[in-house]
Amino acid sequence: MSGSLWLKPPTTPLPAQLPLIPRPRRENAPGPAATAATPRPSTGDTGPVGGTGETATDGTPTGDTGGALATDPIDELAERLDGFAAVAVHPDEIAAILESDGMTDDHIRLTYGRADSFTLAEDLYARVERRHPAPAAPPGDAWHAGLAGCLLRGLVFALPGLAYVLAAPLLAGEPGRFGLPGGTVPLLAGAVTGWVWNQALSHRAYTWLGLGDRRAAARALLVGAPAGALAGTAVALATAAPGETPAALFAAGQSLYLAAATVLLVLGRERALLCALSPLAGAVPAFRWDLPDPVRAALLLTALTASVAFAVAVLRPGVRRGAAGRGGPPRAASLPYGLFGLGSGLLVLQAGVGDTLVSGAGAVVALTLSMGPAEWLLHRFRGESLSRLRTLTTAREFRRAVTGTLVLCLGGYLTVLVALTLAATLAWPGAPLPEPARLVTLLLIGTVLWLGLLLQAFGAVLSAAAVCLLAAAAETVEPAAGPVAAGGAAAVLAVLTCVLLVRPTAHRV
């Protein structure tokens, strides 16, 4: 939960340029000078220009026509506009193309024998056969993310949990406040502060990336990441009681890591972050054997130093002058994303409050690892919805297809969450199997998180943040009401999702 789960919106393509309608020029047509020297027929002339001037009684020219019938200019125009007229759903679209090219009604009457652009457009619409091929998905679609990359992100979300295993003996002390182990309060306060700050910072940096300005995104991270680390450290130190200094120092390192991880994840350097976290694999033997305290401290400091070093290296473009010369998006627009980070973070912490420390830690590990598959399923839902938008022709068909995709993606995520929970339970020495009631509560919290992330990806982040915050507040005030609060939040978010995301307009980019 590094605060960088905000999904990037894809870059909106520019609208296609309207076609230029070429004006056909007759062969051997006189130039401008010759045209000016050639006398034009008077209004009373009845003979056609270039003919013999003789007409029959019914008005049909009797002069020499060169042995061939003249080509209908409307057929020529229809041939030139075939690609655009074939995909038009109404003649007015063709009329707009004609008018944008500067065709006046006088020109249309003289050249094509129609009263105006709308009459000519109706004729063209009738002459050209309708063809509406379903366009293929654009290459490099941002919503078709690879599963391997999302699983990698889920792994780097969960690996920092091993730091708590390494630091547990270093933080051991007297029982703390609120019935929690010593040092828990500063650790939680620093972590929640980092989640809120980094979620908002990630949104601002991703907004710059969406505008195509990577240097400005790096500049925003260069300023915001250290500020977030200082804020988390200050909160942890302020909430530390006497005797909780080791926990406060660990919380300071935790805040620094969250800032560095946010930089690397936003800028797409997941592999670098994985390399930086590799020393934490030394915590695996600590599940069964006791490691010396110097070894534990060395592994923690090595992982933290490597994370910060990689983050500093990728922020070099942001140091250059003029990297963020524009004003950029308003900072207030990132506030709802920070609130969503607060609500989702508190829900994850509530899921970790179990009858035993082991069962609670297993739930947190499962939720954290599931963020990788969750992100991939979010991309999958968005990509499938865009495909349906291109291929389906009625709103009812689209609603049915999107609802089915939503059910499949949410069901797939909950299945993965159950599998990860069971795997974490079996891998953790001495961990009991989760009780059905706790498993149901965990699935409800997972539903809230996934639907909240989905609404956030579609811009309805304020609603998702409000629901998550209310559910987290209810669980904090009355822990026994956790299943009811999580179930109510899941139901509200499900209704909001069905109301907002079954509309085709919500998916247009």
Coordinates of C-alpha atoms in Angstrom, one line a residue:
M1 CA 0.0 0.0 0.0
S2 CA 2.5 2.6 -1.1
G3 CA -0.1 5.0 -2.3
S4 CA 0.6 4.6 -6.0
L5 CA -2.3 2.5 -6.9
W6 CA -4.0 5.3 -8.8
L7 CA -4.6 4.1 -12.4
K8 CA -3.4 6.1 -15.2
P9 CA -5.8 7.2 -17.7
P10 CA -4.8 6.6 -21.3
T11 CA -3.8 9.6 -23.5
T12 CA -6.9 10.8 -25.5
P13 CA -6.1 10.7 -29.3
L14 CA -6.6 13.9 -31.2
P15 CA -9.6 14.0 -33.5
A16 CA -9.0 13.2 -37.1
Q17 CA -8.6 16.1 -39.5
L18 CA -11.6 16.7 -41.8
P19 CA -10.8 15.8 -45.4
L20 CA -10.2 18.3 -48.0
I21 CA -12.5 17.9 -51.0
P22 CA -10.4 18.3 -54.2
R23 CA -11.9 20.5 -56.9
P24 CA -11.8 18.6 -60.3
R25 CA -10.2 20.6 -63.0
R26 CA -11.2 19.9 -66.6
E27 CA -8.3 18.9 -68.9
N28 CA -7.0 21.7 -71.1
A29 CA -8.9 24.2 -69.0
P30 CA -7.8 27.8 -69.7
G31 CA -5.6 29.5 -67.1
P32 CA -6.6 32.6 -65.2
A33 CA -5.4 34.9 -67.9
A34 CA -7.2 33.1 -70.7
T35 CA -10.4 33.0 -68.6
A36 CA -10.3 36.7 -68.1
A37 CA -9.8 37.3 -71.8
T38 CA -12.7 35.0 -72.8
P39 CA -16.0 36.8 -73.1
R40 CA -18.6 35.2 -70.8
P41 CA -22.1 34.5 -72.2
S42 CA -24.8 36.9 -71.1
T43 CA -27.7 36.0 -68.9
G44 CA -29.9 35.6 -71.9
D45 CA -27.8 33.0 -73.6
T46 CA -29.4 29.6 -73.7
G47 CA -26.6 27.6 -75.3
P48 CA -24.2 25.7 -73.1
V49 CA -20.7 27.1 -72.6
G50 CA -18.3 25.4 -75.0
G51 CA -21.1 23.9 -77.2
T52 CA -22.6 25.1 -80.5
G53 CA -25.3 27.0 -78.8
E54 CA -28.0 25.0 -80.5
T55 CA -30.8 23.5 -78.5
A56 CA -33.8 21.4 -79.4
T57 CA -37.3 22.3 -78.5
D58 CA -37.2 20.2 -75.4
G59 CA -34.0 22.0 -74.2
T60 CA -31.6 19.1 -75.0
P61 CA -28.3 20.2 -76.5
T62 CA -27.9 19.1 -80.1
G63 CA -24.2 20.1 -80.4
D64 CA -21.3 17.6 -80.6
T65 CA -20.7 15.9 -77.2
G66 CA -17.5 14.3 -78.1
G67 CA -19.0 10.8 -78.5
A68 CA -19.3 10.1 -74.7
L69 CA -21.8 10.9 -71.9
A70 CA -20.6 13.5 -69.4
T71 CA -19.6 12.1 -65.9
D72 CA -22.1 12.9 -63.1
P73 CA -20.1 15.2 -60.7
I74 CA -22.0 13.8 -57.8
D75 CA -20.7 10.3 -58.6
E76 CA -17.2 11.7 -58.6
L77 CA -17.8 13.5 -55.3
A78 CA -19.3 10.3 -53.8
E79 CA -16.2 8.3 -54.9
R80 CA -13.8 10.8 -53.3
L81 CA -15.8 10.9 -50.0
D82 CA -16.5 7.2 -50.0
G83 CA -14.5 6.4 -46.8
F84 CA -16.3 9.2 -44.8
A85 CA -19.8 8.8 -46.2
A86 CA -19.7 5.0 -45.7
V87 CA -19.3 5.4 -41.9
A88 CA -21.7 8.3 -41.5
V89 CA -24.7 7.6 -39.4
H90 CA -26.7 10.6 -40.7
P91 CA -26.6 12.8 -43.8
D92 CA -25.8 15.8 -41.5
E93 CA -22.4 14.4 -40.9
I94 CA -21.6 14.6 -44.6
A95 CA -23.2 18.1 -44.8
A96 CA -20.8 19.2 -42.1
I97 CA -17.8 17.9 -44.1
L98 CA -19.1 19.8 -47.2
E99 CA -19.6 23.0 -45.3
S100 CA -16.2 22.7 -43.6
D101 CA -14.6 22.6 -47.0
G102 CA -16.2 25.9 -47.9
M103 CA -18.9 24.7 -50.3
T104 CA -21.5 27.4 -50.6
D105 CA -25.1 26.8 -51.7
D106 CA -24.4 28.8 -54.9
H107 CA -21.5 26.6 -55.7
I108 CA -23.5 23.4 -55.0
R109 CA -26.4 24.6 -57.2
L110 CA -24.0 25.5 -60.1
T111 CA -21.8 22.4 -59.9
Y112 CA -24.0 19.6 -58.6
G113 CA -27.5 20.9 -59.3
R114 CA -28.7 20.5 -55.7
A115 CA -30.4 23.2 -53.7
D116 CA -28.0 23.3 -50.7
S117 CA -25.4 21.2 -48.8
F118 CA -28.1 19.2 -46.9
T119 CA -29.8 18.1 -50.1
L120 CA -26.4 17.1 -51.6
A121 CA -25.5 15.3 -48.4
E122 CA -28.7 13.3 -48.6
D123 CA -27.9 12.3 -52.1
L124 CA -24.4 11.2 -51.2
Y125 CA -25.7 9.3 -48.2
A126 CA -28.1 7.4 -50.4
R127 CA -25.5 6.6 -53.1
V128 CA -22.8 5.2 -50.7
E129 CA -23.3 1.9 -49.0
R130 CA -23.1 1.9 -45.2
R131 CA -19.9 0.2 -43.8
H132 CA -19.2 0.3 -40.1
P133 CA -16.1 -1.9 -39.5
A134 CA -15.3 -2.4 -35.8
P135 CA -11.9 -0.7 -35.3
A136 CA -9.2 -2.7 -33.7
A137 CA -7.9 -1.8 -30.3
P138 CA -5.2 0.9 -30.6
P139 CA -1.7 -0.4 -30.4
G140 CA -0.1 -0.1 -27.0
D141 CA -3.5 0.4 -25.3
A142 CA -2.8 1.6 -21.7
W143 CA -5.7 -0.4 -20.4
H144 CA -4.3 -3.8 -21.7
A145 CA -1.6 -4.2 -19.1
G146 CA 0.4 -7.4 -18.8
L147 CA -0.3 -9.8 -15.9
A148 CA 3.4 -10.2 -15.1
G149 CA 3.8 -6.5 -14.5
C150 CA 0.8 -6.3 -12.2
L151 CA 1.9 -9.4 -10.3
L152 CA 5.3 -7.8 -9.9
R153 CA 3.7 -4.7 -8.4
G154 CA 1.7 -6.9 -6.0
L155 CA 5.0 -8.5 -4.9
V156 CA 6.7 -5.2 -4.2
F157 CA 3.6 -4.1 -2.3
A158 CA 3.9 -7.1 0.0
L159 CA 7.7 -7.5 0.4
P160 CA 8.0 -4.6 2.8
G161 CA 6.0 -6.6 5.3
L162 CA 9.1 -8.7 5.8
A163 CA 10.7 -5.7 7.4
Y164 CA 8.3 -6.0 10.3
V165 CA 9.4 -9.6 10.8
L166 CA 13.1 -8.5 10.9
A167 CA 12.4 -5.6 13.2
A168 CA 10.1 -7.4 15.7
P169 CA 12.8 -8.2 18.2
L170 CA 14.3 -4.7 17.9
L171 CA 10.9 -3.1 18.7
A172 CA 9.9 -5.4 21.6
G173 CA 9.1 -3.6 24.8
E174 CA 6.4 -3.0 27.3
P175 CA 2.7 -3.3 26.3
G176 CA 1.6 -0.1 24.7
R177 CA -1.6 2.0 24.7
F178 CA -5.1 0.8 23.7
G179 CA -4.2 -2.8 24.4
L180 CA -1.7 -2.9 21.5
P181 CA 1.9 -4.0 21.6
G182 CA 4.5 -1.4 22.4
G183 CA 5.4 1.0 19.5
T184 CA 2.3 0.1 17.5
V185 CA 0.8 3.6 17.7
P186 CA 3.7 5.5 16.2
L187 CA 4.1 2.8 13.6
L188 CA 0.5 3.0 12.5
A189 CA 0.4 6.8 12.7
G190 CA 3.5 7.1 10.4
A191 CA 2.2 4.5 8.0
V192 CA -1.3 6.1 7.6
T193 CA 0.3 9.5 7.1
G194 CA 2.5 8.1 4.4
W195 CA -0.5 6.4 2.6
V196 CA -2.5 9.6 2.6
W197 CA 0.3 11.8 1.4
N198 CA 1.7 9.4 -1.2
Q199 CA -1.7 8.6 -2.7
A200 CA -2.3 12.3 -3.3
L201 CA 1.2 12.8 -4.6
S202 CA 0.9 9.8 -7.0
H203 CA -2.3 11.3 -8.5
R204 CA -0.5 14.6 -9.2
A205 CA 2.5 12.9 -10.7
Y206 CA 0.3 10.6 -12.8
T207 CA -1.6 13.7 -14.0
W208 CA 1.6 15.2 -15.3
L209 CA 2.5 11.9 -17.0
G210 CA -1.0 11.9 -18.6
L211 CA -0.1 15.4 -20.0
G212 CA 3.0 14.0 -21.5
D213 CA 5.4 15.9 -19.3
R214 CA 7.6 13.3 -17.5
R215 CA 10.0 16.0 -16.3
A216 CA 7.2 17.8 -14.5
A217 CA 6.1 14.5 -12.9
A218 CA 9.6 13.9 -11.7
R219 CA 9.7 17.5 -10.4
A220 CA 6.5 17.0 -8.5
L221 CA 7.9 13.8 -6.9
L222 CA 11.2 15.5 -6.2
V223 CA 9.4 18.1 -4.1
G224 CA 6.6 16.0 -2.7
A225 CA 8.4 12.7 -1.7
P226 CA 10.8 14.3 0.8
A227 CA 8.0 16.4 2.2
G228 CA 5.9 13.2 2.7
A229 CA 8.8 11.4 4.4
L230 CA 9.2 14.4 6.8
A231 CA 5.5 14.5 7.5
G232 CA 5.4 10.8 8.4
T233 CA 8.5 11.1 10.6
A234 CA 7.0 14.1 12.4
V235 CA 3.7 12.3 13.1
A236 CA 5.5 9.2 14.3
L237 CA 7.7 11.1 16.7
A238 CA 4.8 13.2 18.0
T239 CA 2.7 10.1 18.8
A240 CA 5.5 8.1 20.4
A241 CA 5.2 7.6 24.1
P242 CA 8.2 7.3 26.5
G243 CA 10.0 4.0 25.8
E244 CA 8.8 3.9 22.1
T245 CA 11.8 5.6 20.6
P246 CA 13.0 2.5 18.7
A247 CA 9.5 2.2 17.1
A248 CA 9.5 5.9 16.2
L249 CA 12.9 5.5 14.5
F250 CA 11.7 2.5 12.6
A251 CA 8.6 4.5 11.6
A252 CA 10.9 7.3 10.3
G253 CA 12.6 4.7 8.1
Q254 CA 9.2 3.4 7.0
S255 CA 8.2 6.9 5.9
L256 CA 11.4 7.3 4.0
Y257 CA 10.8 4.0 2.2
L258 CA 7.2 4.9 1.4
A259 CA 8.4 8.1 -0.3
A260 CA 11.1 6.2 -2.3
A261 CA 8.7 3.4 -3.3
T262 CA 6.1 5.9 -4.5
V263 CA 8.7 7.5 -6.8
L264 CA 9.8 4.2 -8.3
L265 CA 6.3 2.8 -8.8
V266 CA 4.9 6.0 -10.4
L267 CA 7.8 6.2 -12.8
G268 CA 7.5 2.5 -13.7
R269 CA 10.7 1.2 -12.0
E270 CA 9.1 -1.8 -10.3
R271 CA 12.1 -4.0 -11.1
A272 CA 14.5 -1.5 -9.5
L273 CA 12.3 -1.5 -6.4
L274 CA 12.3 -5.3 -6.3
C275 CA 16.1 -5.4 -6.4
A276 CA 16.2 -2.9 -3.6
L277 CA 13.9 -5.0 -1.5
S278 CA 15.8 -8.3 -2.1
P279 CA 17.8 -8.0 1.2
L280 CA 14.5 -8.4 3.0
A281 CA 14.4 -12.0 1.8
G282 CA 16.8 -12.6 4.7
A283 CA 13.7 -12.5 6.9
V284 CA 12.6 -15.9 5.7
P285 CA 15.0 -17.8 8.0
A286 CA 13.8 -15.6 10.9
F287 CA 10.4 -17.4 10.8
R288 CA 12.1 -20.5 12.4
W289 CA 15.5 -19.3 13.7
D290 CA 16.6 -16.4 15.7
L291 CA 18.9 -14.0 13.8
P292 CA 21.5 -11.8 15.5
D293 CA 20.3 -8.2 16.0
P294 CA 23.2 -6.7 13.9
V295 CA 22.2 -8.9 11.0
R296 CA 18.6 -7.8 11.2
A297 CA 19.6 -4.1 11.3
A298 CA 22.0 -4.5 8.4
L299 CA 19.3 -6.1 6.2
L300 CA 16.9 -3.4 7.0
L301 CA 19.3 -0.6 6.4
T302 CA 20.6 -2.1 3.1
A303 CA 17.1 -2.4 1.7
L304 CA 16.2 1.2 2.7
T305 CA 19.5 2.7 1.4
A306 CA 19.0 0.9 -2.0
S307 CA 15.4 2.1 -2.3
V308 CA 16.4 5.7 -1.7
A309 CA 19.4 5.5 -4.0
F310 CA 17.3 4.1 -6.9
A311 CA 14.7 6.8 -6.3
V312 CA 17.3 9.6 -6.4
A313 CA 18.7 8.2 -9.6
V314 CA 15.4 8.2 -11.4
L315 CA 14.6 11.8 -10.2
R316 CA 17.4 13.4 -12.1
P317 CA 15.2 14.8 -14.9
G318 CA 13.2 16.7 -12.3
V319 CA 16.3 18.5 -11.1
R320 CA 16.8 20.3 -14.4
R321 CA 15.7 23.8 -14.7
G322 CA 12.4 24.4 -16.3
A323 CA 11.1 20.9 -15.7
A324 CA 7.8 22.2 -14.3
G325 CA 7.4 25.6 -15.9
R326 CA 3.6 25.3 -16.3
G327 CA 1.2 25.7 -13.4
G328 CA 0.0 22.2 -13.8
P329 CA -3.2 20.6 -12.4
P330 CA -4.7 22.1 -9.3
R331 CA -3.4 20.6 -6.1
A332 CA -6.9 20.4 -4.6
A333 CA -7.8 17.8 -7.2
S334 CA -5.4 15.4 -5.5
L335 CA -7.0 15.7 -2.1
P336 CA -9.8 13.1 -2.7
Y337 CA -7.2 10.6 -3.7
G338 CA -5.4 11.1 -0.4
L339 CA -8.7 10.7 1.5
F340 CA -9.2 7.4 -0.3
G341 CA -5.8 6.3 0.7
L342 CA -6.7 7.1 4.3
G343 CA -9.9 5.1 4.2
S344 CA -8.5 2.1 2.4
G345 CA -5.4 2.0 4.6
L346 CA -7.6 2.0 7.8
L347 CA -9.7 -0.8 6.3
V348 CA -6.6 -2.9 5.7
L349 CA -5.4 -2.2 9.3
Q350 CA -8.8 -3.3 10.6
A351 CA -8.5 -6.5 8.6
G352 CA -5.3 -7.2 10.4
V353 CA -6.9 -7.0 13.8
G354 CA -7.6 -10.6 14.6
D355 CA -7.9 -12.9 17.5
T356 CA -4.2 -13.6 17.2
L357 CA -1.3 -11.6 15.7
V358 CA -0.6 -14.4 13.2
S359 CA -4.2 -14.5 11.8
G360 CA -4.3 -10.7 11.5
A361 CA -0.9 -10.6 9.7
G362 CA -2.0 -13.3 7.3
A363 CA -5.0 -11.2 6.3
V364 CA -2.9 -8.1 5.7
V365 CA -0.4 -10.1 3.7
A366 CA -3.2 -11.6 1.5
L367 CA -4.8 -8.2 1.0
T368 CA -1.5 -6.6 0.1
L369 CA -0.4 -9.4 -2.3
S370 CA -3.9 -9.2 -3.9
M371 CA -3.3 -5.6 -5.1
G372 CA -1.3 -6.9 -8.0
P373 CA -4.1 -9.1 -9.5
A374 CA -6.6 -6.4 -8.5
E375 CA -4.8 -3.9 -10.6
W376 CA -4.6 -6.3 -13.6
L377 CA -8.4 -7.0 -13.3
L378 CA -9.1 -3.2 -13.2
H379 CA -7.1 -2.8 -16.4
R380 CA -9.0 -5.8 -17.8
F381 CA -12.4 -4.4 -17.0
R382 CA -11.5 -1.0 -18.6
G383 CA -10.1 -2.6 -21.7
E384 CA -13.1 -4.9 -22.2
S385 CA -15.5 -2.0 -21.7
L386 CA -13.7 0.0 -24.4
S387 CA -13.9 -3.0 -26.7
R388 CA -17.6 -3.3 -26.1
L389 CA -18.0 0.4 -26.7
R390 CA -16.5 -0.1 -30.2
T391 CA -18.5 -3.2 -31.2
L392 CA -22.0 -3.0 -29.6
T393 CA -24.7 -0.8 -31.2
T394 CA -27.3 -0.4 -28.4
A395 CA -27.2 0.9 -24.9
R396 CA -29.0 -2.2 -23.6
E397 CA -26.4 -4.5 -25.0
F398 CA -23.6 -2.4 -23.6
R399 CA -25.2 -2.4 -20.1
R400 CA -25.5 -6.2 -20.1
A401 CA -22.0 -6.7 -21.4
V402 CA -20.4 -4.3 -18.9
T403 CA -22.4 -5.8 -16.0
G404 CA -21.2 -9.3 -16.9
T405 CA -17.6 -8.1 -17.2
L406 CA -17.9 -6.4 -13.8
V407 CA -19.2 -9.5 -12.1
L408 CA -16.5 -11.7 -13.6
C409 CA -13.7 -9.3 -12.7
L410 CA -14.9 -8.9 -9.1
G411 CA -15.5 -12.6 -8.7
G412 CA -12.0 -13.3 -10.1
Y413 CA -10.4 -10.9 -7.6
L414 CA -12.3 -12.4 -4.6
T415 CA -11.2 -15.9 -5.7
V416 CA -7.6 -14.7 -5.8
L417 CA -8.0 -13.2 -2.4
V418 CA -9.3 -16.4 -0.9
A419 CA -6.5 -18.4 -2.5
L420 CA -3.8 -16.0 -1.1
T421 CA -5.4 -16.0 2.3
L422 CA -5.2 -19.8 2.5
A423 CA -1.7 -19.8 1.1
A424 CA -0.5 -17.3 3.7
T425 CA -2.2 -19.3 6.4
L426 CA -0.5 -22.5 5.3
A427 CA 2.9 -20.9 4.9
W428 CA 2.9 -19.2 8.3
P429 CA 4.1 -21.5 11.0
G430 CA 1.4 -22.3 13.5
A431 CA -1.2 -20.1 11.9
P432 CA -4.8 -21.4 12.3
L433 CA -7.2 -21.7 9.4
P434 CA -9.4 -18.5 9.2
E435 CA -12.9 -18.8 10.6
P436 CA -15.8 -18.5 8.2
A437 CA -16.9 -15.2 9.8
R438 CA -13.5 -13.6 9.5
L439 CA -13.1 -14.9 5.9
V440 CA -16.5 -13.3 5.0
T441 CA -15.4 -10.0 6.6
L442 CA -12.1 -10.2 4.7
L443 CA -13.9 -10.7 1.4
L444 CA -16.2 -7.8 2.1
I445 CA -13.2 -5.5 2.8
G446 CA -11.7 -6.8 -0.5
T447 CA -14.9 -6.0 -2.3
V448 CA -14.8 -2.4 -0.9
L449 CA -11.2 -2.0 -1.9
W450 CA -11.6 -3.3 -5.4
L451 CA -14.8 -1.4 -6.2
G452 CA -13.3 1.8 -4.6
L453 CA -10.2 1.5 -6.9
L454 CA -12.5 0.9 -9.9
L455 CA -14.5 4.1 -9.1
Q456 CA -11.3 6.0 -8.5
A457 CA -10.1 4.9 -11.9
F458 CA -13.2 6.4 -13.5
G459 CA -13.0 9.7 -11.6
A460 CA -15.6 9.0 -8.9
V461 CA -12.9 9.0 -6.2
L462 CA -14.8 11.4 -3.8
S463 CA -17.7 8.9 -3.5
A464 CA -15.3 6.0 -3.0
A465 CA -13.3 7.9 -0.4
A466 CA -16.4 8.9 1.6
V467 CA -17.7 5.4 1.7
C468 CA -14.3 3.9 2.8
L469 CA -13.9 6.6 5.4
L470 CA -17.3 6.0 6.9
A471 CA -16.8 2.3 7.0
A472 CA -13.3 2.7 8.6
A473 CA -14.7 5.1 11.2
A474 CA -17.5 2.7 12.1
E475 CA -15.1 -0.2 12.6
T476 CA -12.7 2.0 14.7
V477 CA -15.5 3.2 17.0
E478 CA -17.1 -0.2 17.3
P479 CA -14.8 -3.1 16.2
A480 CA -17.6 -5.6 16.7
A481 CA -19.6 -3.8 13.9
G482 CA -16.8 -4.5 11.4
P483 CA -18.7 -7.1 9.2
V484 CA -21.8 -4.8 9.2
A485 CA -19.8 -1.7 8.2
A486 CA -17.8 -3.6 5.5
G487 CA -21.0 -5.2 4.1
G488 CA -22.8 -1.8 4.0
A489 CA -19.9 -0.1 2.3
A490 CA -19.6 -3.0 -0.2
A491 CA -23.3 -2.7 -1.0
V492 CA -23.2 1.1 -1.5
L493 CA -20.1 0.9 -3.7
A494 CA -21.8 -1.8 -5.8
V495 CA -24.8 0.3 -6.4
L496 CA -22.7 3.3 -7.3
T497 CA -20.6 1.2 -9.7
C498 CA -23.7 -0.2 -11.4
V499 CA -25.3 3.3 -11.7
L500 CA -22.2 5.0 -13.0
L501 CA -20.3 2.4 -15.1
V502 CA -23.2 0.9 -17.2
R503 CA -23.5 4.2 -19.1
P504 CA -21.5 4.3 -22.3
T505 CA -20.5 7.9 -21.7
A506 CA -18.6 6.9 -18.6
H507 CA -16.2 4.9 -20.8
R508 CA -15.5 7.4 -23.5
V509 CA -11.9 8.6 -23.4

